[in-house]
Coordinates of C-alpha atoms in Angstrom, one line a residue:
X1 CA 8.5 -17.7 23.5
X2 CA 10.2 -15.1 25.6
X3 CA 8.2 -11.4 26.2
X4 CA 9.6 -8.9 27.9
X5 CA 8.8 -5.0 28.7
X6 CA 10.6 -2.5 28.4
X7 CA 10.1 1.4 29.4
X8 CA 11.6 3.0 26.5
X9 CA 11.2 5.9 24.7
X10 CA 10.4 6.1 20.5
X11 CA 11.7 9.6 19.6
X12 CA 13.3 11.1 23.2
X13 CA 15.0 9.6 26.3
X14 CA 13.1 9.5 29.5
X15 CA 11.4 6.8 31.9
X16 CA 7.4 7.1 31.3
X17 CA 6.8 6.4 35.6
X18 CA 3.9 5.0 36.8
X19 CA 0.7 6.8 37.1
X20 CA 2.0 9.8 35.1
X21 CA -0.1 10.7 31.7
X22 CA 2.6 10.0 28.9
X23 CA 4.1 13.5 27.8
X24 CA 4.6 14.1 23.9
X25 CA 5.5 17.0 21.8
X26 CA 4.0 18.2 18.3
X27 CA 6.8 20.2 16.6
X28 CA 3.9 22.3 14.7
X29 CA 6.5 24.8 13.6
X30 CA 9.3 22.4 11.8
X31 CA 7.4 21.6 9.3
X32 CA 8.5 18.7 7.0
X33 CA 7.7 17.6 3.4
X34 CA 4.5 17.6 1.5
X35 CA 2.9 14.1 2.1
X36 CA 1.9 12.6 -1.7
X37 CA -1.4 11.6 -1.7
X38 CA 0.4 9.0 -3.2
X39 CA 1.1 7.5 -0.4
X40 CA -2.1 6.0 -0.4
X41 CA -2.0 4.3 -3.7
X42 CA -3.8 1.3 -4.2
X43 CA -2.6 -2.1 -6.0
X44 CA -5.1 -4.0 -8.2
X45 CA -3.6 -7.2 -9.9
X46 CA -5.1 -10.3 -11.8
X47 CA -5.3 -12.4 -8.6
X48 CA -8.0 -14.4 -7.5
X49 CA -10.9 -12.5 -7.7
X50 CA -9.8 -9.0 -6.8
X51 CA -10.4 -7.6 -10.7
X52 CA -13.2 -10.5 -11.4
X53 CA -15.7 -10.5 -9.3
X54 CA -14.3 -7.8 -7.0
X55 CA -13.7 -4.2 -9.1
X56 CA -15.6 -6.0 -12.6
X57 CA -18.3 -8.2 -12.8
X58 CA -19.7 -6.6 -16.1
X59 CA -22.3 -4.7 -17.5
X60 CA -24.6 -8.1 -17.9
X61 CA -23.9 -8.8 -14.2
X62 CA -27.0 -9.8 -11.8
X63 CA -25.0 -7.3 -9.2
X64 CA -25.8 -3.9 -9.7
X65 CA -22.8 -2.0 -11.8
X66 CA -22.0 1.1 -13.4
X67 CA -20.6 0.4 -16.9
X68 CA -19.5 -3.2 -15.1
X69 CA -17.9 -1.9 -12.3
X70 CA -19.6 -2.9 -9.2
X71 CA -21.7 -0.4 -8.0
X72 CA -21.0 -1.0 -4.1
X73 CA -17.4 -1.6 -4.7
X74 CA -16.8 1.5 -6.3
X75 CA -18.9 3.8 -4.3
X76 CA -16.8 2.8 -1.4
X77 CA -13.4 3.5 -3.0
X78 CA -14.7 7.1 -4.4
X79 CA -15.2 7.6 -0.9
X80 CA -11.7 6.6 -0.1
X81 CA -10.0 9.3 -2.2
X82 CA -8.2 6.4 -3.9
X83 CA -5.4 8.7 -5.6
X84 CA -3.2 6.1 -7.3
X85 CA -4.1 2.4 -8.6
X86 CA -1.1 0.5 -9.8
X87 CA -2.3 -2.9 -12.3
X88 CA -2.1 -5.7 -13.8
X89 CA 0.5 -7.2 -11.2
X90 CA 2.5 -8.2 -9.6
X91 CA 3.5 -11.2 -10.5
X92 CA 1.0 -11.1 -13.5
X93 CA 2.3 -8.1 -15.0
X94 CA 5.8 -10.4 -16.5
X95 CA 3.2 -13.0 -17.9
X96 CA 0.5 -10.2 -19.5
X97 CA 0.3 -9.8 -23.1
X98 CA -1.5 -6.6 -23.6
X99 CA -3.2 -6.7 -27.4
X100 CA -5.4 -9.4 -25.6
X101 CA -7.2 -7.2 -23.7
X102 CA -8.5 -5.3 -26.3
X103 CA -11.2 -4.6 -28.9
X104 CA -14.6 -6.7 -28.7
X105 CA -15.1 -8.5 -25.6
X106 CA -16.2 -11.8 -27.6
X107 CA -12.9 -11.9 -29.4
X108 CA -10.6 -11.6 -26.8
X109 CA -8.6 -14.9 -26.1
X110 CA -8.7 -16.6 -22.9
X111 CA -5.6 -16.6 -20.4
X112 CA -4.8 -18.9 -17.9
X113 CA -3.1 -17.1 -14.6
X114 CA 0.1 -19.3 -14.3
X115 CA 1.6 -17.3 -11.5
X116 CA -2.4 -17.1 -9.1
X117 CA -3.8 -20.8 -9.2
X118 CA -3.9 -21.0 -12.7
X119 CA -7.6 -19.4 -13.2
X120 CA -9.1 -18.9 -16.5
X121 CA -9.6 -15.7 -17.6
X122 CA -11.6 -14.0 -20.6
X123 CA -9.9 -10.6 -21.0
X124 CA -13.0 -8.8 -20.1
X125 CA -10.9 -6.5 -18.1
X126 CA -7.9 -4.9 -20.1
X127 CA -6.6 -1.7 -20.9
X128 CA -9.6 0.4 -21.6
X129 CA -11.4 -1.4 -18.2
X130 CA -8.6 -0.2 -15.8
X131 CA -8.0 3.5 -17.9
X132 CA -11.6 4.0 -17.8
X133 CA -11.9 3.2 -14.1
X134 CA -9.2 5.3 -12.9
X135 CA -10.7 8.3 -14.9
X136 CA -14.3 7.7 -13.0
X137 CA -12.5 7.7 -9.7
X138 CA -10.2 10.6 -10.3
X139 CA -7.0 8.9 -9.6
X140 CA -3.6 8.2 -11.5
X141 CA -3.1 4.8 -13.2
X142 CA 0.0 3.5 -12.3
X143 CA 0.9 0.5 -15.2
X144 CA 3.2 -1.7 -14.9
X145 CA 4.7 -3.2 -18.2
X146 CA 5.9 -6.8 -19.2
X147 CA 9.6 -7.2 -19.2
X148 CA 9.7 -10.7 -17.9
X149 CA 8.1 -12.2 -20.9
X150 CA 7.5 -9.3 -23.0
X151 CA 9.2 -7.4 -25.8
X152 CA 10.1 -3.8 -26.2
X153 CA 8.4 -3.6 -29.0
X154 CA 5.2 -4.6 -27.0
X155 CA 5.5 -2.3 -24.4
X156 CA 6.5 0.6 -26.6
X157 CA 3.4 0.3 -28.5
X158 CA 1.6 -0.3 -25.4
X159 CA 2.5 3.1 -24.4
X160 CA 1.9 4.6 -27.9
X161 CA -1.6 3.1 -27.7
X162 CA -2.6 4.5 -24.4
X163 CA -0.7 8.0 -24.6
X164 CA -0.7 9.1 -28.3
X165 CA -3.4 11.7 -29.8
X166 CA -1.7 11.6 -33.2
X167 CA -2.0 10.0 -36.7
X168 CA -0.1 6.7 -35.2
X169 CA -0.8 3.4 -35.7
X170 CA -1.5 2.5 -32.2
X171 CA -3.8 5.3 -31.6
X172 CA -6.1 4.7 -34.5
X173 CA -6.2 0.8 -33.5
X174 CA -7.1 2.8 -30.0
X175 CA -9.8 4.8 -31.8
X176 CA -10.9 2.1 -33.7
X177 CA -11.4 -0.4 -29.9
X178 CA -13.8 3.1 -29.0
X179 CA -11.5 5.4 -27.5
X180 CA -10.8 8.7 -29.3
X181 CA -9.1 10.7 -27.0
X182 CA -5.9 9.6 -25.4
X183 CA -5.6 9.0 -21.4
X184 CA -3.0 10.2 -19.2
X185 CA -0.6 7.9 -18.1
X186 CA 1.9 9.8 -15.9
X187 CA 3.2 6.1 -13.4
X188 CA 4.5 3.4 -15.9
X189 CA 6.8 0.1 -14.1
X190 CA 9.3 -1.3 -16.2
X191 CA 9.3 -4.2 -14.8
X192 CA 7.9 -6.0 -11.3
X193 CA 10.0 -8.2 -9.3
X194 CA 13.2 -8.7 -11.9
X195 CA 14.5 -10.0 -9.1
X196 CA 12.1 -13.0 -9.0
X197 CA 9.0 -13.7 -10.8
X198 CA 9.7 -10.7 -13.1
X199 CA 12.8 -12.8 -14.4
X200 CA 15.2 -14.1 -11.8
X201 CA 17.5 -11.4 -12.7
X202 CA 20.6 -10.4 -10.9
X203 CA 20.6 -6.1 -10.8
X204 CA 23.2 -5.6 -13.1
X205 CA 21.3 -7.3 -15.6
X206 CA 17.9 -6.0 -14.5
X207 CA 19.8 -2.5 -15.2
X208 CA 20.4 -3.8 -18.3
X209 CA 17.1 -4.3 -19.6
X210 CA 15.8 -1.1 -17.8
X211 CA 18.1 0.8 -20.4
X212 CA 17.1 -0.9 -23.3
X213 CA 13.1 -1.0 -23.2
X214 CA 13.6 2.5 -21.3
X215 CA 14.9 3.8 -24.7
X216 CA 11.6 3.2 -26.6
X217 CA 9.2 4.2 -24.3
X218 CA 8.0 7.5 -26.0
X219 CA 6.5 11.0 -24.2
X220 CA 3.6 11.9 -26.4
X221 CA 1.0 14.7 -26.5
X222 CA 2.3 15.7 -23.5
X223 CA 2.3 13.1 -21.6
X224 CA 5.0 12.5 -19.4
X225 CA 6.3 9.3 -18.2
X226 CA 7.3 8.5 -14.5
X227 CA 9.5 5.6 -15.3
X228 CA 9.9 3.7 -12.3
X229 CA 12.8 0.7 -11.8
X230 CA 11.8 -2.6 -10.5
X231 CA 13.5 -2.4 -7.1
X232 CA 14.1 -4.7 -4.3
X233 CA 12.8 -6.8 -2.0
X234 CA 12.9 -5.8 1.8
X235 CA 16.4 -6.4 2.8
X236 CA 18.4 -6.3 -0.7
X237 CA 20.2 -3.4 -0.5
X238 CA 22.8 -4.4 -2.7
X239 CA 19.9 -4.2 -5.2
X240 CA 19.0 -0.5 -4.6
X241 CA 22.7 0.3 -4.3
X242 CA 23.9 -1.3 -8.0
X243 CA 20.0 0.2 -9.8
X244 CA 21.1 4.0 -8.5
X245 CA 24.8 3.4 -9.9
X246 CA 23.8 2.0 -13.0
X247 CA 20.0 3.8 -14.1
X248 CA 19.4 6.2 -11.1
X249 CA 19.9 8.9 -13.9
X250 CA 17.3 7.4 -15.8
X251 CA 14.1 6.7 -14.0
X252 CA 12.3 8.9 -11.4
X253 CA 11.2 6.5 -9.3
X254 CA 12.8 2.9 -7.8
X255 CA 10.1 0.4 -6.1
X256 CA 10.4 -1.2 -2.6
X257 CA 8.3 -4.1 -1.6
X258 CA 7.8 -5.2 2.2
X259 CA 5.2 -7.5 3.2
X260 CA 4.4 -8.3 6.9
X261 CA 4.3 -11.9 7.5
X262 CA 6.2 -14.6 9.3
X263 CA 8.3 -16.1 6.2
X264 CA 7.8 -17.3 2.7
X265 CA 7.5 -21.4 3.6
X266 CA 4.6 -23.0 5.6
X267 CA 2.5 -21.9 7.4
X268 CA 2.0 -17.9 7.7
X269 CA -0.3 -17.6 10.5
X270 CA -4.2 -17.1 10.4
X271 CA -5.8 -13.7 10.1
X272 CA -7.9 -14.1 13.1
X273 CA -6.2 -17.0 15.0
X274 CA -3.3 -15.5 16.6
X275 CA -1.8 -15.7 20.0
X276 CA -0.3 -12.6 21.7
X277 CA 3.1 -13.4 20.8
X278 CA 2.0 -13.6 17.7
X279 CA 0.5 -10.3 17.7
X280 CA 3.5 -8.6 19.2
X281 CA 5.6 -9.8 16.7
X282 CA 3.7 -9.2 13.7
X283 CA 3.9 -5.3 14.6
X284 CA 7.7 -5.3 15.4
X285 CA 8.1 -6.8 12.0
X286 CA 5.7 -4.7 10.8
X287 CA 7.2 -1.3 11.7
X288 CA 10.7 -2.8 11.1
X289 CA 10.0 -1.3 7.8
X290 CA 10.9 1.8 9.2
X291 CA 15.0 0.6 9.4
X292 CA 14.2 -0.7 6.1
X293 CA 13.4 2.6 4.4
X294 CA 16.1 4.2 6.3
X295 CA 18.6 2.2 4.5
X296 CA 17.3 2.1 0.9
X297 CA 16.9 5.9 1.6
X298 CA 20.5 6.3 2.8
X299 CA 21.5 4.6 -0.2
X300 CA 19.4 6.8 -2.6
X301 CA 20.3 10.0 -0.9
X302 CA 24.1 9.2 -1.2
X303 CA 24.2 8.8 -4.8
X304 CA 21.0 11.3 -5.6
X305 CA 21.7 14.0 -2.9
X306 CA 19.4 16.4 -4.7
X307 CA 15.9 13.5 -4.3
X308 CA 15.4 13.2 -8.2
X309 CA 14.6 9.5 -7.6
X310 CA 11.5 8.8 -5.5
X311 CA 11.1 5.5 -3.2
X312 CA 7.9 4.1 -4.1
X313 CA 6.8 1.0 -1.5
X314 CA 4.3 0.0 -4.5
X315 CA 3.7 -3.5 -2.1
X316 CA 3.2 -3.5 1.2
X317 CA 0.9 -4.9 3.7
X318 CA -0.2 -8.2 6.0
X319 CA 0.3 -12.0 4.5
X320 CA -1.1 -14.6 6.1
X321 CA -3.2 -18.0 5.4
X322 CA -5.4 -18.4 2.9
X323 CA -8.9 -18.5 4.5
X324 CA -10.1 -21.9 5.1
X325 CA -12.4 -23.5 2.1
X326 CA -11.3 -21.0 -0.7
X327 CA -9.6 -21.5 -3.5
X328 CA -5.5 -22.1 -3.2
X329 CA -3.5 -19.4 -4.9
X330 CA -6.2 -16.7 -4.4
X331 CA -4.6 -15.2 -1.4
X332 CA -7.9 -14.4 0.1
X333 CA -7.8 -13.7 3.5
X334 CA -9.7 -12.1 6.6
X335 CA -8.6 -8.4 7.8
X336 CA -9.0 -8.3 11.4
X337 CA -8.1 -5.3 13.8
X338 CA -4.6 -6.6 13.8
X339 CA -4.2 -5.6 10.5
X340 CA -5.8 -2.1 10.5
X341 CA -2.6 -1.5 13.3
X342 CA -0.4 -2.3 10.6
X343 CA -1.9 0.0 7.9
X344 CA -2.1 2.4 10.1
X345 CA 1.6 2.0 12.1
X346 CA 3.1 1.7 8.5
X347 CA 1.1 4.9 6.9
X348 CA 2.6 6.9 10.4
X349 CA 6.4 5.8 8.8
X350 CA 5.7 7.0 5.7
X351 CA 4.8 10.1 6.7
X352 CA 8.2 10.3 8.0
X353 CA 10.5 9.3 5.1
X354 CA 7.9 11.6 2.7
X355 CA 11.2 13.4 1.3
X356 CA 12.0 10.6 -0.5
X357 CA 8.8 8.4 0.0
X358 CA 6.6 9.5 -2.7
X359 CA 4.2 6.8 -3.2
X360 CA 2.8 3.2 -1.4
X361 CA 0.5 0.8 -2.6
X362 CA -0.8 -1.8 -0.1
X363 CA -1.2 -5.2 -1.8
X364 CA -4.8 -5.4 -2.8
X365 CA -7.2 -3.7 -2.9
X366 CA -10.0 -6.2 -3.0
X367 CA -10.3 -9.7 -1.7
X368 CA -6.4 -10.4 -1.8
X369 CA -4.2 -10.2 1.3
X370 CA -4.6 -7.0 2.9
X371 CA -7.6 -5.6 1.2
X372 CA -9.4 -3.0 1.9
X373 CA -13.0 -4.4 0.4
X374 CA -14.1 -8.2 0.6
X375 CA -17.4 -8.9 -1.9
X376 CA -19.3 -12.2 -1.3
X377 CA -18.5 -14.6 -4.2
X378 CA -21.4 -16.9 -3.8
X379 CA -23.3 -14.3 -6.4
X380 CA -25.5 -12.4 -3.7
X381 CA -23.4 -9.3 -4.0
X382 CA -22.5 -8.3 -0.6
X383 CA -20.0 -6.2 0.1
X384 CA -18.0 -5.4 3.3
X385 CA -15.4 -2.8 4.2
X386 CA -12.3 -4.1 6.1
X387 CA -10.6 -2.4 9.6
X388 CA -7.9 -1.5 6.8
X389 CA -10.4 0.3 5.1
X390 CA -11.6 2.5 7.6
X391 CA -7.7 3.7 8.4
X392 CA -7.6 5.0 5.3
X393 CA -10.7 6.6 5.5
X394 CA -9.7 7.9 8.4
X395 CA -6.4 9.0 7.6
X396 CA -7.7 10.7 4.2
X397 CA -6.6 14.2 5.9
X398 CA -3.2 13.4 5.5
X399 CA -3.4 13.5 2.1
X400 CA -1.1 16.5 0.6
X401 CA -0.8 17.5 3.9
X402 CA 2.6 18.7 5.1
X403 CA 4.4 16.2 7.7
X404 CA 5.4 17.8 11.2
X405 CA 7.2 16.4 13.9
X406 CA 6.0 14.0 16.8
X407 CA 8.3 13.4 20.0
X408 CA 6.2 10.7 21.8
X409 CA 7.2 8.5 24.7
X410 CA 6.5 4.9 24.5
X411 CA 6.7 1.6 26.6
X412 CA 8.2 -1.0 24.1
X413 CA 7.2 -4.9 24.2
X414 CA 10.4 -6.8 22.9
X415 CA 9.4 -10.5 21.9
X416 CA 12.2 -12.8 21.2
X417 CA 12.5 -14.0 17.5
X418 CA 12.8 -17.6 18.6
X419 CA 9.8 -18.9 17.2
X420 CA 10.0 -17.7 14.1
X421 CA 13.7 -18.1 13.9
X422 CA 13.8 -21.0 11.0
X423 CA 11.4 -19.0 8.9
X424 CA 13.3 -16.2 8.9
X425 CA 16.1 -17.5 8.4
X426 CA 18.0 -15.6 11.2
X427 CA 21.7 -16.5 12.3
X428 CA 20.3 -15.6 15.9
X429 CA 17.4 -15.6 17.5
X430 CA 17.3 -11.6 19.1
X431 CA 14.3 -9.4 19.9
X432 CA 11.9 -7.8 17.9
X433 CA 10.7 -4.6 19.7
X434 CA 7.1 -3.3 19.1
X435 CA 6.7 -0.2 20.6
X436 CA 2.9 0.2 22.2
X437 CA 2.3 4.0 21.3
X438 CA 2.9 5.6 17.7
X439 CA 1.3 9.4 16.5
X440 CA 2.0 11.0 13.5
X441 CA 0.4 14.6 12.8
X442 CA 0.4 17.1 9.9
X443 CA -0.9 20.9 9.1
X444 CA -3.5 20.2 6.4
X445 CA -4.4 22.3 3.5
X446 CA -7.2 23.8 5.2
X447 CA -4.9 25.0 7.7
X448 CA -5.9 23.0 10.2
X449 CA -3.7 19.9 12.3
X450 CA -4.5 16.2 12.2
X451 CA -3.0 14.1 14.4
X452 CA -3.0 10.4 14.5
X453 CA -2.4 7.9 17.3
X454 CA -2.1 4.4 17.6
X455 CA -2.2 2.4 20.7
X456 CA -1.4 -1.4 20.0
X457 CA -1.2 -2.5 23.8
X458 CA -3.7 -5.3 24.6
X459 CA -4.5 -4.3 27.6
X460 CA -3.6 -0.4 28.6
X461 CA -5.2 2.5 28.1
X462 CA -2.6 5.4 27.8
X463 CA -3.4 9.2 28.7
X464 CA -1.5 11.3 26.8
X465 CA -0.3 15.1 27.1
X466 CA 0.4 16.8 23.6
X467 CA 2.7 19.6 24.1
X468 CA 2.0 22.0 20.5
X469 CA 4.5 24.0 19.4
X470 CA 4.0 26.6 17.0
X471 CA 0.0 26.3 16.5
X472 CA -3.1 27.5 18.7
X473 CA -5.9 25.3 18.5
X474 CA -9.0 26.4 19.5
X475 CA -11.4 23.5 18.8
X476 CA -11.0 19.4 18.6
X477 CA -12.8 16.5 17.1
X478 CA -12.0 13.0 15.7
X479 CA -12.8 9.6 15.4
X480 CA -12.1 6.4 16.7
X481 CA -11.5 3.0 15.4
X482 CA -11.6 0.1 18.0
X483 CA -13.0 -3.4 19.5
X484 CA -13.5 -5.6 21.9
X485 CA -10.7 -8.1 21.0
X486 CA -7.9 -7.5 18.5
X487 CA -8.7 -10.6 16.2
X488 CA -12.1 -8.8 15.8
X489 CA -13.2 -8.5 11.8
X490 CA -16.0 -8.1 9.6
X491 CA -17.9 -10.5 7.7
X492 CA -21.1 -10.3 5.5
X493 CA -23.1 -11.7 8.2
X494 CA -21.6 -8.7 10.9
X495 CA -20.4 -6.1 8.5
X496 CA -19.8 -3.4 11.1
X497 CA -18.1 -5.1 13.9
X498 CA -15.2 -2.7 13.9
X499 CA -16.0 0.5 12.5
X500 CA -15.4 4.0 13.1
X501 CA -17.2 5.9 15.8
X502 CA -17.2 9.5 17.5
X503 CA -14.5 10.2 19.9
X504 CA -15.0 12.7 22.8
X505 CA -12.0 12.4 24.8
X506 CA -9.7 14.8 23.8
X507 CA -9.7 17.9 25.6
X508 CA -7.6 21.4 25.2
X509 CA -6.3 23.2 28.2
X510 CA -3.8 26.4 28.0
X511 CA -1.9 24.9 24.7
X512 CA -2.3 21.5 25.3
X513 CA -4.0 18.6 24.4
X514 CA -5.2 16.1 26.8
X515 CA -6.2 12.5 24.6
X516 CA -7.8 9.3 26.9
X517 CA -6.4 6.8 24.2
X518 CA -8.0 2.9 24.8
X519 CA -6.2 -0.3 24.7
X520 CA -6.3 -1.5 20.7
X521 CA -7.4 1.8 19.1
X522 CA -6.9 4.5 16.4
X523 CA -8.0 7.9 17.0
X524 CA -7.5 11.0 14.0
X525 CA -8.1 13.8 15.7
X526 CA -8.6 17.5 13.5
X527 CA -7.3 20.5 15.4
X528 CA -8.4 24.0 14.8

């Protein structure tokens, strides 16, 4: 495999020349949109043990829980500001019935997951389990309903029961399962994947369907429905294009779903096995979602010039291998430092597109792909927080904050697509360009500035000049996230292997800020 370097530039044109600190610009006073806390939403399905086991071990559980939840777990994702959860799938949402997750635990039917490995579930976890979560961590619940196998009469009443304070009959079966008042539901998916395991559909159909079980889903006690289309997959935009002709008057949101992975047959690549190639690539593709976006979002503001419809990337994230010795078709894998560069490379683009990207949800949040939390399955409850999950943590400033400008220049590895040609399915082989600097920044609602910035080269520390425009900082601080070797990770035995720490090396001189930035490492600074 071909690697080559190029001095390029991200956002202006100029040579960065050897021996010179890099020069950037923070555009402090061209403010941009409001970023959504939405943006970092959180995606919980039926999938191996990410609700079992992960969020839910019930209230009988050995493992110390809070009304079944587990305790650790969600401790840890209250500190993560969590503001969005979006459940039951996925791909399990088109094969979820929802009547059997309710009432008495003991009567509930089992369920076999056909789409995840074909696991046996009790329906311990159901409607009341995910409303009555998101409630005790303060965040939106984002459901998304059963076309694929469902009925609109379902999924009407499905709505009624969850959203109706009246004399109705779903909300006295909801009174009578223990739950007087109503809960705000304000996200609601019709739909997941039409495309494919949601249905197989073709758009026009898809749009089809939207309008019909759109009809019956009611606003009650008001509550207010987000309706949100079942959009397309990565590269489809003939699928965006025919959903905003057809129902982009009808919903208020349209999903996107980009994963970060090397093709959808054989091998994906290990978590933690990886050689540099391999690296580079895996961040070209993964900030190739930016040209993505761009696209859909050309599309959308073409046909919706005034943003009524919002682009919601509700799956996004690493997926490679299963990790040796678990079980197939639980998509548990190991989060190295690799793929906190990806959470946070990808998080830096949608502070970009935050105009019309108004919500993201990485794929999962617990023990599945890119998680955020793994929990130790052999029953002695440990729990460890991922390199993912410290980005967020991190990057929880950004949240509401309003998006300003970054001009940054950037040395750009290109690394040729032959390799991975045949599971792309490219008609040429090319270059995927990966970029080794990235910084996003934002005035928060505290007034002050955070400023992000990513260095992804193996082997070169950068020193960069910030140029502010339009704000006078008086004070710096921050954090940094870093480690020895990129394919570092934490296990139960080494929990803390790549964590945050403090960072000192930022320095303000006459308006502008000096940052010492390390070879594989995430700083958030806070300006005031």
């Amino acid at each position: 495999m071909k690697r080559i370097l190029l001095s390029l530039t991200v956002l202006a044109a100029c040579t960065v020349a050897m021996g010179q600190n890099t020069k950037a610009t923070i555009h402090a006073d061209k403010a941009g949109a409001k970023i959504n806390r939405e943006i970092y939403g959180q995606f919980s399905e039926h999938l191996g043990t990410c609700i079992y086991g992960g969020l839910w071990v019930g209230e009988d559980s050995k493992i110390p829980n809070i009304q079944g939840y587990r305790k650790d777990v969600f401790e840890a994702l209250k500190a993560l500001k969590v503001p969005v959860l979006r459940w039951p799938g996925g791909c399990f949402a088109d094969d979820y019935h929802w009547m059997d997750g309710i009432g008495p635990k003991s009567q509930r039917p089992s369920l076999r997951n056909n789409n995840w490995g074909g696991t046996i579930e009790d329906n311990s976890f159901g409607t009341h389990e995910f409303l009555n979560l998101c409630e005790m961590l303060g965040c939106e619940p984002y459901i998304s309903g059963n076309v694929g196998s469902g009925t609109v009469k379902e999924m009407a009443q499905w709505v009624e029961y969850m959203t109706s304070d009246g004399d109705t009959p779903m909300a006295r079966l909801r009174r009578q399962n223990g739950r007087d008042k109503a809960w705000h539901v304000k996200y609601f998916g019709i739909g997941n994947e039409a495309w494919g395991c949601g249905g197989n559909m073709t758009p026009e159909y898809y749009s089809d369907e939207f309008r019909k079980f759109n009809t019956y889903l009611r606003d009650y006690t008001g509550n207010r429905l987000y309706r949100i289309g079942s959009g397309a997959s990565d590269y489809d935009y003939n699928w965006t294009e025919v959903l905003m002709d057809k129902i982009g008057d009808r919903m208020q949101g349209v999903s996107l779903h980009y994963y970060t992975c090397s093709g959808w047959t054989g091998s994906k690549g290990s978590a933690t096995k990886f050689s540099t190639d391999q690296y580079y690539w895996a961040l070209g593709k993964c900030l190739e979602i930016e040209e993505v976006i761009k696209k859909h979002k050309a599309i959308m503001d073409e046909k919706d010039p005034e943003g009524k419809v919002g682009l919601l990337v509700d799956e996004w994230g690493t997926w490679w291998d299963e990790e040796p010795g678990t079980i197939s078709g639980h998509l548990y894998q190991q989060n190295a430092l690799r793929d906190a560069f990806v959470a946070s490379l990808s998080l830096n683009v949608f502070h970009k597109y935050t105009d019309r990207v108004k919500m993201a949800n990485i794929a999962q949040i617990v023990n599945v792909l890119q998680s955020m939390i793994l929990t130790d399955q052999e029953g002695t409850g440990h729990m460890v927080l991922t390199p993912t999950y410290h980005v967020f943590e991190m990057y929880t400033p950004f949240q509401e904050a309003t998006y300003v400008p970054v001009d940054l220049d950037s040395e750009i590895i290109a690394v040729s697509k032959e390799y991975f040609k045949e599971k792309e399915g490219a008609k040429d082989a090319g270059y995927r360009p990966c970029p080794m600097l990235s910084a996003s920044a934002a005035k928060t609602v505290d007034g002050s500035l955070v400023l992000a910035i990513t260095n992804v080269s193996l082997d070169k520390d950068q020193t960069i000049d910030f140029q502010i425009d339009g704000y006078s900082a008086k004070s710096v601080s921050g954090r940094i996230l870093t480690s020895k070797n990129v394919a570092d990770f934490n296990d139960f035995q080494h929990p803390a292997v790549v964590a945050p720490k403090a960072y000192s090396d930022a320095k303000l001189s006459k308006g502008v800020l000096t940052v010492k930035v390390p070879a594989k490492s995430i700083i958030v600074l806070n300006l005031k």
